[in-house]
PDB file of C-alpha atoms in Angstrom:
ATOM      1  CA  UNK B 952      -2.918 -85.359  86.518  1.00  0.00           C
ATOM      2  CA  UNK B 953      -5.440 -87.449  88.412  1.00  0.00           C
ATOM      3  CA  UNK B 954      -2.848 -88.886  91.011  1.00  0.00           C
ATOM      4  CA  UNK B 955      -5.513 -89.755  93.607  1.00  0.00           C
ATOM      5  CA  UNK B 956      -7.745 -91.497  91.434  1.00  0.00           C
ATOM      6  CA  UNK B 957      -5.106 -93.617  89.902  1.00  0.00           C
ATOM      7  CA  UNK B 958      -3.835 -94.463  93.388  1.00  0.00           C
ATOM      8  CA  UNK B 959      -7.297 -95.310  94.627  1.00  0.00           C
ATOM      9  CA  UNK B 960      -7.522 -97.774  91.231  1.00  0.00           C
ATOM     10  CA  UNK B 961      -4.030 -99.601  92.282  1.00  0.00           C
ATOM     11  CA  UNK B 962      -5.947 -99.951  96.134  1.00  0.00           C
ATOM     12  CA  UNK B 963      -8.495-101.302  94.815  1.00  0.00           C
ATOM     13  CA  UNK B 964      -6.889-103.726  91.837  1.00  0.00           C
ATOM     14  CA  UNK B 965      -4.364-104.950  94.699  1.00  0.00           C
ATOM     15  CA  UNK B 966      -7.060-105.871  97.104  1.00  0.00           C
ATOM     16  CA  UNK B 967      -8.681-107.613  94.271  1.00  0.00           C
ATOM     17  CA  UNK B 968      -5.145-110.171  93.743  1.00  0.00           C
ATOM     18  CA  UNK B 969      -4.989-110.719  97.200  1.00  0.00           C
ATOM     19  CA  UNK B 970      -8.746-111.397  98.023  1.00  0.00           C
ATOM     20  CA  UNK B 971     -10.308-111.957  95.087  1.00  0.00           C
ATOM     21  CA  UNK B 972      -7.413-113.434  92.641  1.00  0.00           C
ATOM     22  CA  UNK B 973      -5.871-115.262  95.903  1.00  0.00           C
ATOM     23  CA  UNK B 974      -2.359-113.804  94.427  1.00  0.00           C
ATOM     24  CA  UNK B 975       0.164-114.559  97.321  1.00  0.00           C
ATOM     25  CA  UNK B 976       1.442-111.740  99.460  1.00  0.00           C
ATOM     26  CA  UNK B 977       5.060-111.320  97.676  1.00  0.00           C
ATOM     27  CA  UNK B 978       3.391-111.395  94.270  1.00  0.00           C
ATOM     28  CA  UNK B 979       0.314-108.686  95.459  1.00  0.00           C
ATOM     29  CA  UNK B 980       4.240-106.426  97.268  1.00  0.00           C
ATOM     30  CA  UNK B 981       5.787-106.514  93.731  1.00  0.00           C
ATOM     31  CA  UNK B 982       2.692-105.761  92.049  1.00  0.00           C
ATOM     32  CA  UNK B 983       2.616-102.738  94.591  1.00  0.00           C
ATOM     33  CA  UNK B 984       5.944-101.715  94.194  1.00  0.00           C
ATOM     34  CA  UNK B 985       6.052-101.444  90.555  1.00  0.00           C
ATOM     35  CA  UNK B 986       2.064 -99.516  90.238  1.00  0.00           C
ATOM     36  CA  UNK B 987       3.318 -96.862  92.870  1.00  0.00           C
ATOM     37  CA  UNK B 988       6.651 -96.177  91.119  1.00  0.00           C
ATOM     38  CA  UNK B 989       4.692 -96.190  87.675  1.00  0.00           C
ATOM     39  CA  UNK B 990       2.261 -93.555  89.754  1.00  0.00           C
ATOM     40  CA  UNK B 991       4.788 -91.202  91.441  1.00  0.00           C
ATOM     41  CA  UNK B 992       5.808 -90.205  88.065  1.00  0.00           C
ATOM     42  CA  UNK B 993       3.217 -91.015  85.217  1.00  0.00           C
ATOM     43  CA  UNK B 994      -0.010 -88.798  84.203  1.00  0.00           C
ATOM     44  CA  UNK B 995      -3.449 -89.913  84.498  1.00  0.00           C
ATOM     45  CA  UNK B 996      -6.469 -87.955  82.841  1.00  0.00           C
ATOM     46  CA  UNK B 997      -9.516 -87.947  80.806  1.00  0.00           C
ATOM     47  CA  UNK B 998      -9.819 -87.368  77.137  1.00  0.00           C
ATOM     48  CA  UNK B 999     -12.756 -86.838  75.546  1.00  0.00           C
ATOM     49  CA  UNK B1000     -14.335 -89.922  77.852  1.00  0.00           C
ATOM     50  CA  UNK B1001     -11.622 -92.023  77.207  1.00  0.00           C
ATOM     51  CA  UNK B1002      -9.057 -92.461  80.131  1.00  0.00           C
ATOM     52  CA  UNK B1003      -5.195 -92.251  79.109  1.00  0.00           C
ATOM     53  CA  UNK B1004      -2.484 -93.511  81.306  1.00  0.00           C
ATOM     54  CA  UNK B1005       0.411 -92.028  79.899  1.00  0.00           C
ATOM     55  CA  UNK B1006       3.571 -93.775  81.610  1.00  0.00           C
ATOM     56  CA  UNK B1007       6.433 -91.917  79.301  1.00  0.00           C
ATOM     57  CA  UNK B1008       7.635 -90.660  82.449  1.00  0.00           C
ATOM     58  CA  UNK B1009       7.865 -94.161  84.033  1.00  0.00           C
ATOM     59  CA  UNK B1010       9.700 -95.567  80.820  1.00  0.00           C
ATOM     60  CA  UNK B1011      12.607 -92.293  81.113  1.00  0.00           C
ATOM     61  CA  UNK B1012      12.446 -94.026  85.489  1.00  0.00           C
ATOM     62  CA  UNK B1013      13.505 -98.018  84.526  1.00  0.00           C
ATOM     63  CA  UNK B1014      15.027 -97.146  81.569  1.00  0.00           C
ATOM     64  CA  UNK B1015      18.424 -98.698  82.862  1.00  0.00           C
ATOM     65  CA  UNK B1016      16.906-101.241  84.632  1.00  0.00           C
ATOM     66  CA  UNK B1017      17.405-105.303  83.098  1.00  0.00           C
ATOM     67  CA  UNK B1018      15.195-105.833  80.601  1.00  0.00           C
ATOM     68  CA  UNK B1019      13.964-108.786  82.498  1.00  0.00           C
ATOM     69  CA  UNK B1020      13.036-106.553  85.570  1.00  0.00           C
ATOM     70  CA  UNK B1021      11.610-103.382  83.241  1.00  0.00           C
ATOM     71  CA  UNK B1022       9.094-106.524  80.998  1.00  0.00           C
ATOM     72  CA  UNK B1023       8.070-107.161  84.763  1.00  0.00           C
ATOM     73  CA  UNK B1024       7.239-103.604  85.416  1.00  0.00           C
ATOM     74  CA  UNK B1025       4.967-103.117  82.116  1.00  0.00           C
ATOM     75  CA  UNK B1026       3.744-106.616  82.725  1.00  0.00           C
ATOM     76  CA  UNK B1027       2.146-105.084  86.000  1.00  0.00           C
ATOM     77  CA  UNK B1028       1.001-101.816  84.570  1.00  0.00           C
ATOM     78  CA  UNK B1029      -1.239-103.764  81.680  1.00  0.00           C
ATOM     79  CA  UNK B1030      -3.011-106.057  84.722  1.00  0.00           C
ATOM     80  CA  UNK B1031      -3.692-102.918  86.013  1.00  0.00           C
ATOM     81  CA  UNK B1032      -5.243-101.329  83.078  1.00  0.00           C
ATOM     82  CA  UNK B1033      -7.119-104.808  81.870  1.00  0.00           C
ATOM     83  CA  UNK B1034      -8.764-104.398  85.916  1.00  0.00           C
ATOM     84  CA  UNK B1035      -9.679-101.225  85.224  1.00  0.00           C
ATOM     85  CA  UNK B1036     -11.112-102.501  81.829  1.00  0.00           C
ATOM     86  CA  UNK B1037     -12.650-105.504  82.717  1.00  0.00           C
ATOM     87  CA  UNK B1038     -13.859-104.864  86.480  1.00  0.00           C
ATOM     88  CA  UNK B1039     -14.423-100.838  86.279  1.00  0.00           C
ATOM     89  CA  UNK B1040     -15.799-100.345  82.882  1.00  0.00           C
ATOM     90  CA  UNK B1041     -13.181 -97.675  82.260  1.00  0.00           C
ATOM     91  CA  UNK B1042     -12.602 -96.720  79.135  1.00  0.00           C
ATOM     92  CA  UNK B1043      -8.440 -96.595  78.895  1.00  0.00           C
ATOM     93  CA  UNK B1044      -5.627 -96.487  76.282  1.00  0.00           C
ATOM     94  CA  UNK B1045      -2.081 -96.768  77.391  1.00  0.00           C
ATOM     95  CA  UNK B1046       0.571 -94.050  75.860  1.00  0.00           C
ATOM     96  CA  UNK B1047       3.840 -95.971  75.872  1.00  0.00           C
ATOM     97  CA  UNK B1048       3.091 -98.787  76.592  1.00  0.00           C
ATOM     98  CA  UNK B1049       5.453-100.278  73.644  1.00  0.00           C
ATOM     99  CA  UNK B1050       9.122-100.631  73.052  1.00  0.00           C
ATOM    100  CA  UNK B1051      10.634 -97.640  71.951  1.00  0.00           C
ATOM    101  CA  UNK B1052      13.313 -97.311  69.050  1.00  0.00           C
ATOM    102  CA  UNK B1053      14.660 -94.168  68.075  1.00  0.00           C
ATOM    103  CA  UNK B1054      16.367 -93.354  64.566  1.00  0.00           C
ATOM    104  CA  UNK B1055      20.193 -93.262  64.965  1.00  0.00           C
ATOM    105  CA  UNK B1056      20.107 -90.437  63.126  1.00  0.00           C
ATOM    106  CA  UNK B1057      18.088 -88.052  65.208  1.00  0.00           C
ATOM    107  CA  UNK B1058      20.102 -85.128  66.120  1.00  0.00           C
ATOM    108  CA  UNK B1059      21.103 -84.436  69.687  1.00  0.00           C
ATOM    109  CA  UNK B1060      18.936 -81.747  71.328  1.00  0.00           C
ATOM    110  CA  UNK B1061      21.033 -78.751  72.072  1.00  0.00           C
ATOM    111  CA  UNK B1062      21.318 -77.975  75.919  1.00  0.00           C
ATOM    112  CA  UNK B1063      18.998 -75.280  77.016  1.00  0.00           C
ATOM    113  CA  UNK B1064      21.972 -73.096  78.673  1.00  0.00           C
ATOM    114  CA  UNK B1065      23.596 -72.790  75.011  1.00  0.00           C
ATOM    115  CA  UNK B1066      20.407 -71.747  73.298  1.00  0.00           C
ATOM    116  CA  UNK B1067      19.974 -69.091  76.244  1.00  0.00           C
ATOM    117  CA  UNK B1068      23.495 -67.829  75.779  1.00  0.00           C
ATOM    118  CA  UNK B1069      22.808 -67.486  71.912  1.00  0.00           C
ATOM    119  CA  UNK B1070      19.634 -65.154  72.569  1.00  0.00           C
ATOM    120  CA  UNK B1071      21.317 -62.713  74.864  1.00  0.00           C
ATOM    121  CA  UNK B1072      23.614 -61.859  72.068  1.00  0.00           C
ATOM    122  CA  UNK B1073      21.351 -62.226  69.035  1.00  0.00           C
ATOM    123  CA  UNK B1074      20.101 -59.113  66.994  1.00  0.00           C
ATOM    124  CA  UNK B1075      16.305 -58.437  67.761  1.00  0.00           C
ATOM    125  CA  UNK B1076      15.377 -60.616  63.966  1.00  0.00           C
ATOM    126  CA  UNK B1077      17.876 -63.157  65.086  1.00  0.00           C
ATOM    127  CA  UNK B1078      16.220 -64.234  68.118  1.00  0.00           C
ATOM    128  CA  UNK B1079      12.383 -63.786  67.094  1.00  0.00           C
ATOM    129  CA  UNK B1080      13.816 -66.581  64.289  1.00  0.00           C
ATOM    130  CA  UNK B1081      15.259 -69.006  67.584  1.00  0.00           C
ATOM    131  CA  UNK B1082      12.357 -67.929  69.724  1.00  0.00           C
ATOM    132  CA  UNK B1083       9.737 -69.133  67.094  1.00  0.00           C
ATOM    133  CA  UNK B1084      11.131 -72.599  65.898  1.00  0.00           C
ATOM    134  CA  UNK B1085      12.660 -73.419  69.673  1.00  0.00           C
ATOM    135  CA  UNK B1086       9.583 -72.100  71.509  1.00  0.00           C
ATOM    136  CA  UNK B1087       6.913 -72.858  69.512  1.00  0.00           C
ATOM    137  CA  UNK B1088       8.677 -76.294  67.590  1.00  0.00           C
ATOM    138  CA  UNK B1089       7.799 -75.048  64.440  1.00  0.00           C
ATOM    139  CA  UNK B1090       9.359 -76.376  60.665  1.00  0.00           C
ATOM    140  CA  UNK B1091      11.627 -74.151  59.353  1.00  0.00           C
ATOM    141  CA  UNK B1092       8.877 -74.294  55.927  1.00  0.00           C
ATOM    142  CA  UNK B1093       5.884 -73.645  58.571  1.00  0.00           C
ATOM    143  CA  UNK B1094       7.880 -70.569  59.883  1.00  0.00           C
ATOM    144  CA  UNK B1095       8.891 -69.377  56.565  1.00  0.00           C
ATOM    145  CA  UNK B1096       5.100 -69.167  55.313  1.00  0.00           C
ATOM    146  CA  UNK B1097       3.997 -67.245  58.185  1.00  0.00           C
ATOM    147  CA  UNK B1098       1.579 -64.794  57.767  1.00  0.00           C
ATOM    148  CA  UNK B1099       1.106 -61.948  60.064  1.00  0.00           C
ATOM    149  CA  UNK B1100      -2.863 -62.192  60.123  1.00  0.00           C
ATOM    150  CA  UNK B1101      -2.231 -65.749  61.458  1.00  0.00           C
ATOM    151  CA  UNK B1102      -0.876 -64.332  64.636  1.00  0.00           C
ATOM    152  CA  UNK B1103      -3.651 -62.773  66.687  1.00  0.00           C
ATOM    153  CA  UNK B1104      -4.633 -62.629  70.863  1.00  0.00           C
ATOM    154  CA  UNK B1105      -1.992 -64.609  72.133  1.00  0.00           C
ATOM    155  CA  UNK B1106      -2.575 -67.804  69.647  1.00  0.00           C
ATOM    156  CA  UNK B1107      -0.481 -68.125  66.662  1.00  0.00           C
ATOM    157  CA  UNK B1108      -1.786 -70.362  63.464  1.00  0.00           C
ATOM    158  CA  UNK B1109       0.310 -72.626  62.066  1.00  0.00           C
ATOM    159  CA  UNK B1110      -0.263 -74.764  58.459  1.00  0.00           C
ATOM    160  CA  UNK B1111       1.709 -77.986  58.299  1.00  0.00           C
ATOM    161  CA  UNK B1112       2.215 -81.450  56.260  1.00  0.00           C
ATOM    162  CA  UNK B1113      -0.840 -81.964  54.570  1.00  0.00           C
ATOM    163  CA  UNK B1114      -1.920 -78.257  54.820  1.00  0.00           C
ATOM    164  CA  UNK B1115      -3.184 -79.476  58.446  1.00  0.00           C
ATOM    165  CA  UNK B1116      -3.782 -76.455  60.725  1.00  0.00           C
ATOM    166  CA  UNK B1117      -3.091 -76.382  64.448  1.00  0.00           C
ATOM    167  CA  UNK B1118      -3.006 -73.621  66.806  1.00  0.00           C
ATOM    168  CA  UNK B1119      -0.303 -72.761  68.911  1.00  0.00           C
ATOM    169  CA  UNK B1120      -0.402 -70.457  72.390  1.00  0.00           C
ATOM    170  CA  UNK B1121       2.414 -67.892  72.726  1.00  0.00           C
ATOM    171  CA  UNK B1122       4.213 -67.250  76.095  1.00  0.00           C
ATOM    172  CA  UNK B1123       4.325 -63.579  76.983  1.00  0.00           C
ATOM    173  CA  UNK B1124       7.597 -63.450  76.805  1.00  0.00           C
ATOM    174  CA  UNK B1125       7.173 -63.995  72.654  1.00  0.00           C
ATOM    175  CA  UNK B1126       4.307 -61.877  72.581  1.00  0.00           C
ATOM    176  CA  UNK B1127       6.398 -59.312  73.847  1.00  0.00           C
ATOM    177  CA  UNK B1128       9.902 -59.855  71.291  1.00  0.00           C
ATOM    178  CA  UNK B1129       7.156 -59.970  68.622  1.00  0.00           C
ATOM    179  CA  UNK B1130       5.786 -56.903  69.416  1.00  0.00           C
ATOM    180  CA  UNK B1131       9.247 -55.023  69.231  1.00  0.00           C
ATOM    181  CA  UNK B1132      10.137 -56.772  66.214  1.00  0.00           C
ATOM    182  CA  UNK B1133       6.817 -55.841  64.340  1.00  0.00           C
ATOM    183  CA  UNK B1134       7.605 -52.040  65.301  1.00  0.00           C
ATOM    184  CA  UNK B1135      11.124 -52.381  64.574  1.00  0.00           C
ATOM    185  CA  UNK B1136      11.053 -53.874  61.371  1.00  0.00           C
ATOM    186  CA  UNK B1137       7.284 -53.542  60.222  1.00  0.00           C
ATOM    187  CA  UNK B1138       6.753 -56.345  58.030  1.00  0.00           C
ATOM    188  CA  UNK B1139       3.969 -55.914  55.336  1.00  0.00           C
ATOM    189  CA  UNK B1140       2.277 -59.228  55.179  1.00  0.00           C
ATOM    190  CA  UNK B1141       5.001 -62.007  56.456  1.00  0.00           C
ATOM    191  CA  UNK B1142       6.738 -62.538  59.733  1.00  0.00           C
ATOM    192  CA  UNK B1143      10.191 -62.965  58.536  1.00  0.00           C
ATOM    193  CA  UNK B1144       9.945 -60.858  54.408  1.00  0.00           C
ATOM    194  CA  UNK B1145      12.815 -59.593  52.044  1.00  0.00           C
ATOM    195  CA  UNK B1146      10.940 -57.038  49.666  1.00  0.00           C
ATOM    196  CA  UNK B1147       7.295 -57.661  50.439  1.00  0.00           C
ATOM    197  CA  UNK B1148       8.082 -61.510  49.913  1.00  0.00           C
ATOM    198  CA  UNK B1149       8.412 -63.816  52.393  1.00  0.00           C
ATOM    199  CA  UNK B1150      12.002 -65.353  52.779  1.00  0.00           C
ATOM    200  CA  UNK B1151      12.572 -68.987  51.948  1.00  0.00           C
ATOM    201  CA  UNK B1152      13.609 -71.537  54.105  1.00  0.00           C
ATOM    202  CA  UNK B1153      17.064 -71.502  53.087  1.00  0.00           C
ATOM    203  CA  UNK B1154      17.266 -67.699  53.698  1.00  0.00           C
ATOM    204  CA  UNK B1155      16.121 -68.346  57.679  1.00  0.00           C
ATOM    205  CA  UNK B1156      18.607 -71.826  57.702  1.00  0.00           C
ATOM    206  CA  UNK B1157      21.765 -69.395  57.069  1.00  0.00           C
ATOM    207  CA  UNK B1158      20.628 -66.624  59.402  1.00  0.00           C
ATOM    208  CA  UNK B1159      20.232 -69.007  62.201  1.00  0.00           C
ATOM    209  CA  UNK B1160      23.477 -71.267  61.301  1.00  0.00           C
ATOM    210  CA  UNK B1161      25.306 -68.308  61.244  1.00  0.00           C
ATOM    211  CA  UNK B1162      23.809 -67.179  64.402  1.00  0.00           C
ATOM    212  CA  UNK B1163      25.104 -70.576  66.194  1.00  0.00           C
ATOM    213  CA  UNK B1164      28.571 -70.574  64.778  1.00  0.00           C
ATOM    214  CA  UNK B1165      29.386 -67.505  65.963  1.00  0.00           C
ATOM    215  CA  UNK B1166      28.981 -69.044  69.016  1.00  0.00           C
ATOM    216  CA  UNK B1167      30.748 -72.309  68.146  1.00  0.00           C
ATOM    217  CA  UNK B1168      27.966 -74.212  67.905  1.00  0.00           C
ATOM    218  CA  UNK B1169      26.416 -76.088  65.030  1.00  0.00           C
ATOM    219  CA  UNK B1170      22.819 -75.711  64.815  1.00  0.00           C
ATOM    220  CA  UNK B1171      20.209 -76.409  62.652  1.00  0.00           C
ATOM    221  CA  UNK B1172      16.500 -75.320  62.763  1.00  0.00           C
ATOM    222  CA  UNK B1173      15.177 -78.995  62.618  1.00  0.00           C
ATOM    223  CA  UNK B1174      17.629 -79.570  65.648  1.00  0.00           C
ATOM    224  CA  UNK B1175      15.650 -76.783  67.695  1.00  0.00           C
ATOM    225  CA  UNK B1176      12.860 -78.282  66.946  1.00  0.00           C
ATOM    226  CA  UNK B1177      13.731 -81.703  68.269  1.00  0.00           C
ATOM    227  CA  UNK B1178      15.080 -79.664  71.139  1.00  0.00           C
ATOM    228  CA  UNK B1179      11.668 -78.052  72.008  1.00  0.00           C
ATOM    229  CA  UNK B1180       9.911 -81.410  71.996  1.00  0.00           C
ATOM    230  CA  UNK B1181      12.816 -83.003  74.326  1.00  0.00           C
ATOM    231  CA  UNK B1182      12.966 -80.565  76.176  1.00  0.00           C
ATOM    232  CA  UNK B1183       8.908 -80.777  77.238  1.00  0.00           C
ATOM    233  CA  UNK B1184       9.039 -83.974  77.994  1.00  0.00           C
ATOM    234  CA  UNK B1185      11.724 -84.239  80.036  1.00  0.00           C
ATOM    235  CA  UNK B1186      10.183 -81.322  82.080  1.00  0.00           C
ATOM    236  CA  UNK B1187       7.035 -83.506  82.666  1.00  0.00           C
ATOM    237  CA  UNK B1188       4.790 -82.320  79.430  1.00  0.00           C
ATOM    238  CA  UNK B1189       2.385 -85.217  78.479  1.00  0.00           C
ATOM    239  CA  UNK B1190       3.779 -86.619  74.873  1.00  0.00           C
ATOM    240  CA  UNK B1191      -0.075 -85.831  73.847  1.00  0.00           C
ATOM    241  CA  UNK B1192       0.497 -82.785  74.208  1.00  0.00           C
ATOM    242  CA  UNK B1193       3.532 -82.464  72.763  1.00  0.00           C
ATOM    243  CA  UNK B1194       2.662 -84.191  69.909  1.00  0.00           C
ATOM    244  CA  UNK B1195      -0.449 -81.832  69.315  1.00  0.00           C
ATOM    245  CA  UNK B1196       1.503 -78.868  69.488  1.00  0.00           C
ATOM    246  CA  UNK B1197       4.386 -80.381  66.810  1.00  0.00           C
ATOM    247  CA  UNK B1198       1.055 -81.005  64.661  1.00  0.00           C
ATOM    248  CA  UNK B1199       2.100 -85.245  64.156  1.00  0.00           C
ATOM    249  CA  UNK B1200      -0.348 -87.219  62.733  1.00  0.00           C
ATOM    250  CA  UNK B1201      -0.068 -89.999  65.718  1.00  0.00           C
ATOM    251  CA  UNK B1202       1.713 -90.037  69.054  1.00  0.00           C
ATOM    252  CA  UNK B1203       4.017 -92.766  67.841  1.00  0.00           C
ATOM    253  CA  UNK B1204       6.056 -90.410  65.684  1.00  0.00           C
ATOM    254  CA  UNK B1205       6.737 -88.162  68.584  1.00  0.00           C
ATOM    255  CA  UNK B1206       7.724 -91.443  71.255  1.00  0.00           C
ATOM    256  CA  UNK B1207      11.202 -90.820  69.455  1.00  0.00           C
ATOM    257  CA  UNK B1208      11.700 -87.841  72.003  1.00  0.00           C
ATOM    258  CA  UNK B1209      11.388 -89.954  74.827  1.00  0.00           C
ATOM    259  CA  UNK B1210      14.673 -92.218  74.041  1.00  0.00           C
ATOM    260  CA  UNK B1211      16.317 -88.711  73.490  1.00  0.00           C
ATOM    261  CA  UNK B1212      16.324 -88.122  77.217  1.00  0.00           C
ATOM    262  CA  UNK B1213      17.115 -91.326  78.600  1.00  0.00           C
ATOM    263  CA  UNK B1214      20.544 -91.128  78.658  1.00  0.00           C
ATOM    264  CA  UNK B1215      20.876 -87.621  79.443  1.00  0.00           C
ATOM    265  CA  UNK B1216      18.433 -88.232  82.563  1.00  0.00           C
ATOM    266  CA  UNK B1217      20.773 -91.240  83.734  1.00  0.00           C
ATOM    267  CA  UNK B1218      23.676 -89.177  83.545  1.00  0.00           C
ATOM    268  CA  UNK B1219      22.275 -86.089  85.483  1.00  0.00           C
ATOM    269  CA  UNK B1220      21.051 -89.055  88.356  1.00  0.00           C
ATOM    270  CA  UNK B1221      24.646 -90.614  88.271  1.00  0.00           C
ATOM    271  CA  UNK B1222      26.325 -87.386  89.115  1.00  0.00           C
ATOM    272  CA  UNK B1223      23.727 -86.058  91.503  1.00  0.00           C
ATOM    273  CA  UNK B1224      23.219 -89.456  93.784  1.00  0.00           C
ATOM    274  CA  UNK B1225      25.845 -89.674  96.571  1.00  0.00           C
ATOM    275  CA  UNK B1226      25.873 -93.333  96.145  1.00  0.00           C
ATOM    276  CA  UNK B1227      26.764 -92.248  92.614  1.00  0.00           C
ATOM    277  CA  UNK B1228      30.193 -93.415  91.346  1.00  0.00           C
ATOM    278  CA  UNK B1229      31.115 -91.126  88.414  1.00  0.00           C
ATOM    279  CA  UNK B1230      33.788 -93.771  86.862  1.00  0.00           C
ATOM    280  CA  UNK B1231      30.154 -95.534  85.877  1.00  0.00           C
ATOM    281  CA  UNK B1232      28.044 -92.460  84.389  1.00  0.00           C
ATOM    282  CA  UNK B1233      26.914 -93.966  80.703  1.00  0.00           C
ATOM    283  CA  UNK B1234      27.750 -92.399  77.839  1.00  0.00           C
ATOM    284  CA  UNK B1235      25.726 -90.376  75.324  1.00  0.00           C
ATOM    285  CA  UNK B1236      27.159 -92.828  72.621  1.00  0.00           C
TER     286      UNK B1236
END
């Protein structure tokens, strides 16, 4: 994140509506409030000589705030970027930057302390299967195919929609359950194989249902996926990234995750705040 560069840009853009633009002083103050909120929390960086301000975290900030105050907010955040255009020659593209609509029917990510509990009681196959499709966000179809000469030094390589290949790191944590699983059960060719074939998607579904209602919990492996990609971002990953390592064709299918944690976010602020009065927390409906 280039935080010092993007605050020296809002200096200078805010010296150029008071001196240049002749904005008055309360209009240059909420300009100034709004680009150094946007800045605490948003990332900043270069890509490939294009500069990307990439203000999901901002949008999860004003979420709750009136949608005339939040259209003020954005309103603020594109004079900065058409400065940075127009006056500094930067090249920039704004992740975002539009309104946000997720599918009703999205499942709810499952909480991060229930998919911890499941792994400390799951057999050593039952939670390389979790580890795989929660850590890595992989389709149940992309895990089922997996080869075991597509995992080498740390990097695992994944074929998706449209036979599009992307390559995924592995935390050392996996590295290490996959190396116990490979000497446990010593798979031939596929990661997860009944009889030297690899087992289908519905084969890995019921393992890991079953897995999750043993513990009272329905779960399904696209769930974990949409819990790995919620769960990034509301840790602070860029949705870039995210979206690179879910292997979407364009960021815009993966700006679902961000309405996702909205609510969650508000309610975790609502309980923590001592201003905070709990008979007000929003609901998840």
């Amino acid at each position: 994140m280039k935080s010092e560069e993007l605050a020296d840009y809002i200096e200078d853009f805010l010296d150029y509506l008071l001196n240049v633009r002749g904005y008055s002083d309360a209009t240059v103050e909420t300009y100034e409030i709004a680009l150094r909120q946007m800045a605490e929390v948003s990332h900043f960086y270069e890509d490939d000589g294009v500069w990307v301000l990439d203000i999901t975290p901002f949008r999860f900030k004003i979420v709750k705030n009136s949608k005339k105050t939040i259209v003020k907010k954005l309103s603020a955040v594109r004079s900065l970027a058409k400065y940075l255009e127009d006056q500094r020659h930067l090249k920039l593209k704004i992740i975002s930057d539009e309104s946000i609509k997720a599918p009703q029917s999205l499942p709810k990510p499952i909480e991060e302390k229930y998919i911890e509990e499941v792994l400390q009681r799951a057999t050593i196959e039952e939670k390389l299967l979790v580890s795989m499709l929660y850590g890595l966000g992989l389709r149940i179809s992309e895990l089922s195919g997996l080869r075991l000469e597509d995992i080498r030094a740390g990097w695992v390589e994944i074929r998706g929609k449209g036979n599009k290949v992307r390559q995924l790191p592995l935390l050392d944590s996996l590295q290490t359950l996959l190396r116990a699983y490979l000497a446990n059960k010593k798979p031939k060719k596929y990661l997860f194989e009944k009889g030297n074939v690899p087992m289908n998607s519905a084969q890995l579904r019921y393992k890991l249902t079953k897995l999750f209602k043993e513990s009272g919990l329905k779960a399904t492996p696209h769930q974990l996926r949409h819990s790995f990609a919620t769960h990034l971002l509301n840790h602070g990953a860029r949705i870039a990234d995210v979206s690179e390592l879910l292997g979407h064709k364009t960021m815009a299918t993966t700006q679902v995750y961000t309405k996702l944690g909205s609510v969650k976010k508000m309610q975790e602020y609502m309980r923590a705040h001592p201003l905070a009065d709990v008979k007000h927390q929003p609901s998840e409906e």
